[in-house]
């Protein structure tokens, strides 16, 4: 959670900055103009209102994702809801670092039975690893894709980062394995994803057929 807290500050600070600057503008307008442009003020208030809702969504995601979801019941959940909740906690940080986050379009009725909190945690771990991996890439991007296959739902995270050397590929899922400096990596991220995927009778794989780093999560569709 400590690792996440710093990241989430960005998610909340950016919309706060929007609200603050709109409020400033409105104060200036009201101070200067004899005839107050009502339409402009209404537009600004609508933006403030929308931005407040965005912060509320971020806080909701944060509360959900920082829980221990490991004893939650399995509930049919829209994939889109899980992704929205996850992206709410990292989009802004990626944008500020100029990392392009390519989000999938997911049909609203695509759902599967899961512990949504755990799936968001797993995805966020993968996205955070990709974030670290692209830190020295020029024109960095991270892509999330969703595929509805006959027997399972597949969610994949691909990045154009530095890649995973073949001699450590069989170690990355081990708890405490990290190549990051002390204080930056715990080595727990992929181990947690692995455990969560086991809980869901699914699997995680590093896609060795991909030239870029690509992690694939497969969730069985239980009839
Ligand atoms: N997308 C990625 N690109 C490059 N290396 C990665 C990626 N994801 C994971 N790794 C490697 O796997 C290691 C273990 O990841 P993880 O379990 O999340 O621990 P941590 O991120 O704390 O190091 C990382 O230290 C890194 O070497
Ligand atoms: Mg990690």
mmCIF file of C-alpha atoms and ligand atoms in Angstrom:
data_model
loop_
_atom_site.group_PDB
_atom_site.id
_atom_site.type_symbol
_atom_site.label_atom_id
_atom_site.label_comp_id
_atom_site.label_asym_id
_atom_site.label_seq_id
_atom_site.Cartn_x
_atom_site.Cartn_y
_atom_site.Cartn_z
ATOM 1 C CA UNK A 1 0.000 0.000 0.000
ATOM 2 C CA UNK A 2 2.866 2.355 0.766
ATOM 3 C CA UNK A 3 4.116 1.935 -2.783
ATOM 4 C CA UNK A 4 0.680 2.844 -4.047
ATOM 5 C CA UNK A 5 -0.003 5.841 -1.823
ATOM 6 C CA UNK A 6 2.570 7.987 -3.589
ATOM 7 C CA UNK A 7 1.164 7.105 -6.990
ATOM 8 C CA UNK A 8 -2.406 7.802 -5.987
ATOM 9 C CA UNK A 9 -1.513 11.301 -4.813
ATOM 10 C CA UNK A 10 -1.033 12.200 -8.510
ATOM 11 C CA UNK A 11 -4.449 10.821 -9.364
ATOM 12 C CA UNK A 12 -6.093 13.156 -6.885
ATOM 13 C CA UNK A 13 -3.816 16.180 -7.259
ATOM 14 C CA UNK A 14 -4.472 16.595 -10.976
ATOM 15 C CA UNK A 15 -8.264 16.931 -10.676
ATOM 16 C CA UNK A 16 -7.799 19.126 -7.596
ATOM 17 C CA UNK A 17 -5.629 21.453 -9.688
ATOM 18 C CA UNK A 18 -8.421 21.659 -12.286
ATOM 19 C CA UNK A 19 -10.988 22.606 -9.642
ATOM 20 C CA UNK A 20 -8.692 25.146 -8.072
ATOM 21 C CA UNK A 21 -7.847 26.906 -11.328
ATOM 22 C CA UNK A 22 -11.508 27.052 -12.411
ATOM 23 C CA UNK A 23 -12.493 28.519 -9.048
ATOM 24 C CA UNK A 24 -9.734 31.130 -9.373
ATOM 25 C CA UNK A 25 -10.914 32.046 -12.852
ATOM 26 C CA UNK A 26 -14.480 32.429 -11.636
ATOM 27 C CA UNK A 27 -13.410 34.696 -8.793
ATOM 28 C CA UNK A 28 -11.429 36.872 -11.196
ATOM 29 C CA UNK A 29 -14.312 37.057 -13.633
ATOM 30 C CA UNK A 30 -16.745 38.039 -10.882
ATOM 31 C CA UNK A 31 -14.341 40.704 -9.616
ATOM 32 C CA UNK A 32 -13.606 42.287 -12.984
ATOM 33 C CA UNK A 33 -16.665 42.111 -15.139
ATOM 34 C CA UNK A 34 -19.707 44.361 -14.741
ATOM 35 C CA UNK A 35 -21.872 42.008 -16.758
ATOM 36 C CA UNK A 36 -21.026 38.550 -15.505
ATOM 37 C CA UNK A 37 -21.000 35.983 -18.335
ATOM 38 C CA UNK A 38 -23.426 33.484 -16.838
ATOM 39 C CA UNK A 39 -22.887 30.861 -19.524
ATOM 40 C CA UNK A 40 -19.174 30.738 -18.887
ATOM 41 C CA UNK A 41 -19.713 30.431 -15.136
ATOM 42 C CA UNK A 42 -22.234 27.631 -15.639
ATOM 43 C CA UNK A 43 -19.756 25.778 -17.824
ATOM 44 C CA UNK A 44 -17.033 26.125 -15.212
ATOM 45 C CA UNK A 45 -19.337 24.905 -12.449
ATOM 46 C CA UNK A 46 -20.328 21.887 -14.531
ATOM 47 C CA UNK A 47 -16.650 21.029 -15.032
ATOM 48 C CA UNK A 48 -16.006 21.404 -11.304
ATOM 49 C CA UNK A 49 -18.933 19.108 -10.572
ATOM 50 C CA UNK A 50 -17.680 16.478 -13.025
ATOM 51 C CA UNK A 51 -14.179 16.710 -11.590
ATOM 52 C CA UNK A 52 -15.469 16.233 -8.044
ATOM 53 C CA UNK A 53 -17.202 13.057 -9.232
ATOM 54 C CA UNK A 54 -13.927 11.903 -10.744
ATOM 55 C CA UNK A 55 -12.188 12.334 -7.392
ATOM 56 C CA UNK A 56 -15.003 10.433 -5.692
ATOM 57 C CA UNK A 57 -14.454 7.562 -8.157
ATOM 58 C CA UNK A 58 -10.714 7.556 -7.401
ATOM 59 C CA UNK A 59 -11.342 7.452 -3.649
ATOM 60 C CA UNK A 60 -13.864 4.637 -4.125
ATOM 61 C CA UNK A 61 -11.325 2.654 -6.167
ATOM 62 C CA UNK A 62 -8.647 3.287 -3.578
ATOM 63 C CA UNK A 63 -10.834 2.005 -0.751
ATOM 64 C CA UNK A 64 -11.729 -1.066 -2.741
ATOM 65 C CA UNK A 65 -8.232 -1.891 -3.914
ATOM 66 C CA UNK A 66 -6.527 -1.388 -0.540
ATOM 67 C CA UNK A 67 -8.808 -3.961 1.120
ATOM 68 C CA UNK A 68 -7.932 -7.593 1.645
ATOM 69 C CA UNK A 69 -10.275 -9.150 -0.906
ATOM 70 C CA UNK A 70 -9.021 -12.687 -0.463
ATOM 71 C CA UNK A 71 -12.143 -13.878 1.336
ATOM 72 C CA UNK A 72 -14.665 -12.045 -0.821
ATOM 73 C CA UNK A 73 -17.297 -14.169 -2.523
ATOM 74 C CA UNK A 74 -17.009 -14.689 -6.260
ATOM 75 C CA UNK A 75 -19.422 -12.331 -7.996
ATOM 76 C CA UNK A 76 -20.145 -11.963 -11.720
ATOM 77 C CA UNK A 77 -18.527 -8.616 -12.508
ATOM 78 C CA UNK A 78 -18.262 -6.604 -15.726
ATOM 79 C CA UNK A 79 -14.685 -6.579 -17.014
ATOM 80 C CA UNK A 80 -15.198 -2.920 -17.861
ATOM 81 C CA UNK A 81 -15.934 -2.044 -14.215
ATOM 82 C CA UNK A 82 -12.750 -3.774 -13.075
ATOM 83 C CA UNK A 83 -10.669 -1.953 -15.666
ATOM 84 C CA UNK A 84 -12.249 1.438 -14.895
ATOM 85 C CA UNK A 85 -11.504 0.977 -11.218
ATOM 86 C CA UNK A 86 -7.909 0.015 -11.960
ATOM 87 C CA UNK A 87 -7.282 2.834 -14.444
ATOM 88 C CA UNK A 88 -8.723 5.365 -11.978
ATOM 89 C CA UNK A 89 -5.704 4.632 -9.808
ATOM 90 C CA UNK A 90 -2.956 5.008 -12.383
ATOM 91 C CA UNK A 91 -4.060 6.958 -15.497
ATOM 92 C CA UNK A 92 -2.976 10.332 -14.182
ATOM 93 C CA UNK A 93 0.438 9.148 -13.029
ATOM 94 C CA UNK A 94 1.031 7.627 -16.473
ATOM 95 C CA UNK A 95 -0.124 10.798 -18.217
ATOM 96 C CA UNK A 96 2.196 12.959 -16.093
ATOM 97 C CA UNK A 97 5.137 10.711 -17.029
ATOM 98 C CA UNK A 98 4.050 10.910 -20.679
ATOM 99 C CA UNK A 99 3.432 7.193 -20.867
ATOM 100 C CA UNK A 100 0.629 6.420 -23.289
ATOM 101 C CA UNK A 101 -1.893 4.055 -21.750
ATOM 102 C CA UNK A 102 -3.846 2.246 -24.438
ATOM 103 C CA UNK A 103 -7.130 1.117 -22.933
ATOM 104 C CA UNK A 104 -9.345 -1.482 -24.568
ATOM 105 C CA UNK A 105 -12.954 -0.993 -25.529
ATOM 106 C CA UNK A 106 -14.795 -3.688 -23.650
ATOM 107 C CA UNK A 107 -18.444 -4.611 -24.265
ATOM 108 C CA UNK A 108 -20.390 -3.560 -21.156
ATOM 109 C CA UNK A 109 -22.038 -6.980 -20.858
ATOM 110 C CA UNK A 110 -18.776 -8.946 -20.766
ATOM 111 C CA UNK A 111 -18.553 -10.307 -17.227
ATOM 112 C CA UNK A 112 -16.990 -13.153 -15.337
ATOM 113 C CA UNK A 113 -17.193 -14.553 -11.849
ATOM 114 C CA UNK A 114 -14.375 -13.211 -9.715
ATOM 115 C CA UNK A 115 -13.216 -11.308 -6.682
ATOM 116 C CA UNK A 116 -13.072 -7.920 -8.370
ATOM 117 C CA UNK A 117 -10.813 -6.360 -5.758
ATOM 118 C CA UNK A 118 -8.189 -9.040 -6.331
ATOM 119 C CA UNK A 119 -8.337 -8.683 -10.103
ATOM 120 C CA UNK A 120 -7.832 -4.918 -9.843
ATOM 121 C CA UNK A 121 -4.890 -5.519 -7.510
ATOM 122 C CA UNK A 122 -3.369 -7.989 -9.978
ATOM 123 C CA UNK A 123 -3.777 -5.618 -12.913
ATOM 124 C CA UNK A 124 -2.358 -2.705 -10.981
ATOM 125 C CA UNK A 125 0.711 -4.781 -10.090
ATOM 126 C CA UNK A 126 1.262 -5.554 -13.779
ATOM 127 C CA UNK A 127 0.711 -1.922 -14.775
ATOM 128 C CA UNK A 128 3.141 -0.718 -12.108
ATOM 129 C CA UNK A 129 5.788 -3.131 -13.368
ATOM 130 C CA UNK A 130 5.246 -1.846 -16.906
ATOM 131 C CA UNK A 131 5.500 1.712 -15.602
ATOM 132 C CA UNK A 132 8.929 0.918 -14.141
ATOM 133 C CA UNK A 133 9.987 -0.980 -17.271
ATOM 134 C CA UNK A 134 9.325 1.887 -19.689
ATOM 135 C CA UNK A 135 11.055 4.542 -17.589
ATOM 136 C CA UNK A 136 13.936 4.810 -20.045
ATOM 137 C CA UNK A 137 12.024 4.100 -23.238
ATOM 138 C CA UNK A 138 11.488 6.881 -25.742
ATOM 139 C CA UNK A 139 7.813 7.189 -26.695
ATOM 140 C CA UNK A 140 6.740 4.761 -23.946
ATOM 141 C CA UNK A 141 3.381 3.029 -24.021
ATOM 142 C CA UNK A 142 1.482 0.353 -22.136
ATOM 143 C CA UNK A 143 -1.429 -1.485 -23.677
ATOM 144 C CA UNK A 144 -4.204 -3.457 -22.019
ATOM 145 C CA UNK A 145 -6.253 -5.784 -24.206
ATOM 146 C CA UNK A 146 -9.248 -7.966 -23.437
ATOM 147 C CA UNK A 147 -10.330 -10.963 -25.463
ATOM 148 C CA UNK A 148 -13.458 -12.996 -25.067
ATOM 149 C CA UNK A 149 -12.367 -16.517 -26.054
ATOM 150 C CA UNK A 150 -14.654 -19.561 -26.143
ATOM 151 C CA UNK A 151 -13.399 -21.037 -22.855
ATOM 152 C CA UNK A 152 -11.806 -18.139 -21.101
ATOM 153 C CA UNK A 153 -11.474 -14.393 -20.854
ATOM 154 C CA UNK A 154 -8.008 -13.120 -21.533
ATOM 155 C CA UNK A 155 -6.602 -9.839 -20.242
ATOM 156 C CA UNK A 156 -3.111 -8.925 -21.421
ATOM 157 C CA UNK A 157 -0.717 -6.140 -20.483
ATOM 158 C CA UNK A 158 1.994 -5.247 -22.993
ATOM 159 C CA UNK A 159 4.688 -2.593 -22.717
ATOM 160 C CA UNK A 160 7.517 -1.362 -24.898
ATOM 161 C CA UNK A 161 9.951 -1.266 -21.987
ATOM 162 C CA UNK A 162 13.354 -2.765 -21.421
ATOM 163 C CA UNK A 163 12.146 -6.369 -21.490
ATOM 164 C CA UNK A 164 12.878 -9.363 -19.262
ATOM 165 C CA UNK A 165 16.241 -11.108 -19.883
ATOM 166 C CA UNK A 166 15.727 -14.815 -20.609
ATOM 167 C CA UNK A 167 17.932 -15.915 -17.706
ATOM 168 C CA UNK A 168 15.544 -14.422 -15.128
ATOM 169 C CA UNK A 169 12.239 -15.273 -16.804
ATOM 170 C CA UNK A 170 11.781 -18.358 -14.615
ATOM 171 C CA UNK A 171 12.385 -16.401 -11.411
ATOM 172 C CA UNK A 172 10.119 -13.393 -11.763
ATOM 173 C CA UNK A 173 7.106 -15.057 -10.105
ATOM 174 C CA UNK A 174 9.105 -16.020 -7.023
ATOM 175 C CA UNK A 175 8.222 -13.977 -3.958
ATOM 176 C CA UNK A 176 10.980 -11.472 -3.145
ATOM 177 C CA UNK A 177 12.658 -11.787 -6.533
ATOM 178 C CA UNK A 178 13.400 -8.281 -7.749
ATOM 179 C CA UNK A 179 15.907 -6.575 -10.005
ATOM 180 C CA UNK A 180 14.985 -3.172 -8.606
ATOM 181 C CA UNK A 181 17.045 -1.237 -6.120
ATOM 182 C CA UNK A 182 16.261 -1.477 -2.423
ATOM 183 C CA UNK A 183 13.300 0.688 -1.573
ATOM 184 C CA UNK A 184 11.936 0.532 -5.124
ATOM 185 C CA UNK A 185 10.973 -3.091 -5.511
ATOM 186 C CA UNK A 186 9.683 -5.630 -3.004
ATOM 187 C CA UNK A 187 9.672 -8.544 -5.400
ATOM 188 C CA UNK A 188 6.146 -9.350 -4.255
ATOM 189 C CA UNK A 189 4.074 -7.983 -7.145
ATOM 190 C CA UNK A 190 4.128 -10.932 -9.531
ATOM 191 C CA UNK A 191 3.935 -13.449 -6.663
ATOM 192 C CA UNK A 192 0.690 -11.776 -5.598
ATOM 193 C CA UNK A 193 -0.644 -11.877 -9.152
ATOM 194 C CA UNK A 194 0.268 -15.566 -9.319
ATOM 195 C CA UNK A 195 -1.610 -16.310 -6.094
ATOM 196 C CA UNK A 196 -4.643 -14.318 -7.213
ATOM 197 C CA UNK A 197 -4.733 -16.181 -10.527
ATOM 198 C CA UNK A 198 -4.570 -19.504 -8.662
ATOM 199 C CA UNK A 199 -7.496 -18.407 -6.490
ATOM 200 C CA UNK A 200 -9.423 -17.825 -9.714
ATOM 201 C CA UNK A 201 -8.402 -21.158 -11.274
ATOM 202 C CA UNK A 202 -6.790 -19.051 -13.946
ATOM 203 C CA UNK A 203 -3.230 -18.575 -14.994
ATOM 204 C CA UNK A 204 -0.663 -15.916 -15.698
ATOM 205 C CA UNK A 205 1.955 -16.302 -18.350
ATOM 206 C CA UNK A 206 4.768 -14.246 -19.731
ATOM 207 C CA UNK A 207 4.071 -14.459 -23.467
ATOM 208 C CA UNK A 208 7.373 -15.692 -24.895
ATOM 209 C CA UNK A 209 6.078 -15.394 -28.463
ATOM 210 C CA UNK A 210 5.816 -11.625 -28.116
ATOM 211 C CA UNK A 211 8.749 -9.388 -29.050
ATOM 212 C CA UNK A 212 7.584 -6.916 -26.396
ATOM 213 C CA UNK A 213 6.990 -7.708 -22.728
ATOM 214 C CA UNK A 214 3.497 -9.174 -22.597
ATOM 215 C CA UNK A 215 1.802 -10.723 -19.562
ATOM 216 C CA UNK A 216 -1.370 -12.681 -20.186
ATOM 217 C CA UNK A 217 -4.057 -13.448 -17.605
ATOM 218 C CA UNK A 218 -6.534 -16.187 -18.465
ATOM 219 C CA UNK A 219 -9.764 -16.596 -16.521
ATOM 220 C CA UNK A 220 -11.814 -19.722 -17.142
ATOM 221 C CA UNK A 221 -15.480 -19.132 -17.899
ATOM 222 C CA UNK A 222 -17.199 -21.290 -15.358
ATOM 223 C CA UNK A 223 -20.555 -22.324 -16.834
HETATM 224 N N1 LIG B 1 6.881 -5.433 -17.501
HETATM 225 C C1 LIG B 1 8.108 -5.782 -17.068
HETATM 226 N N2 LIG B 1 9.202 -5.440 -17.787
HETATM 227 C C2 LIG B 1 10.447 -5.801 -17.363
HETATM 228 N N3 LIG B 1 10.685 -6.502 -16.250
HETATM 229 C C3 LIG B 1 9.641 -6.872 -15.494
HETATM 230 C C4 LIG B 1 8.296 -6.535 -15.854
HETATM 231 N N4 LIG B 1 7.466 -7.055 -14.921
HETATM 232 C C5 LIG B 1 8.247 -7.672 -14.020
HETATM 233 N N5 LIG B 1 9.551 -7.563 -14.355
HETATM 234 C C6 LIG B 1 10.700 -8.138 -13.622
HETATM 235 O O1 LIG B 1 10.203 -9.022 -12.627
HETATM 236 C C7 LIG B 1 10.700 -8.645 -11.340
HETATM 237 C C8 LIG B 1 9.687 -9.012 -10.270
HETATM 238 O O2 LIG B 1 8.517 -8.207 -10.374
HETATM 239 P P1 LIG B 1 7.616 -8.015 -9.084
HETATM 240 O O3 LIG B 1 7.290 -9.352 -8.512
HETATM 241 O O4 LIG B 1 6.454 -7.165 -9.460
HETATM 242 O O5 LIG B 1 8.548 -7.281 -8.074
HETATM 243 P P2 LIG B 1 9.125 -5.777 -8.103
HETATM 244 O O6 LIG B 1 8.321 -5.002 -9.107
HETATM 245 O O7 LIG B 1 8.919 -5.272 -6.717
HETATM 246 O O8 LIG B 1 10.563 -5.917 -8.480
HETATM 247 C C9 LIG B 1 11.015 -7.172 -11.477
HETATM 248 O O9 LIG B 1 11.990 -6.750 -10.536
HETATM 249 C C10 LIG B 1 11.523 -7.081 -12.910
HETATM 250 O O10 LIG B 1 12.862 -7.485 -12.998
HETATM 251 MG MG1 LIG B 2 6.211 -5.038 -9.116
#
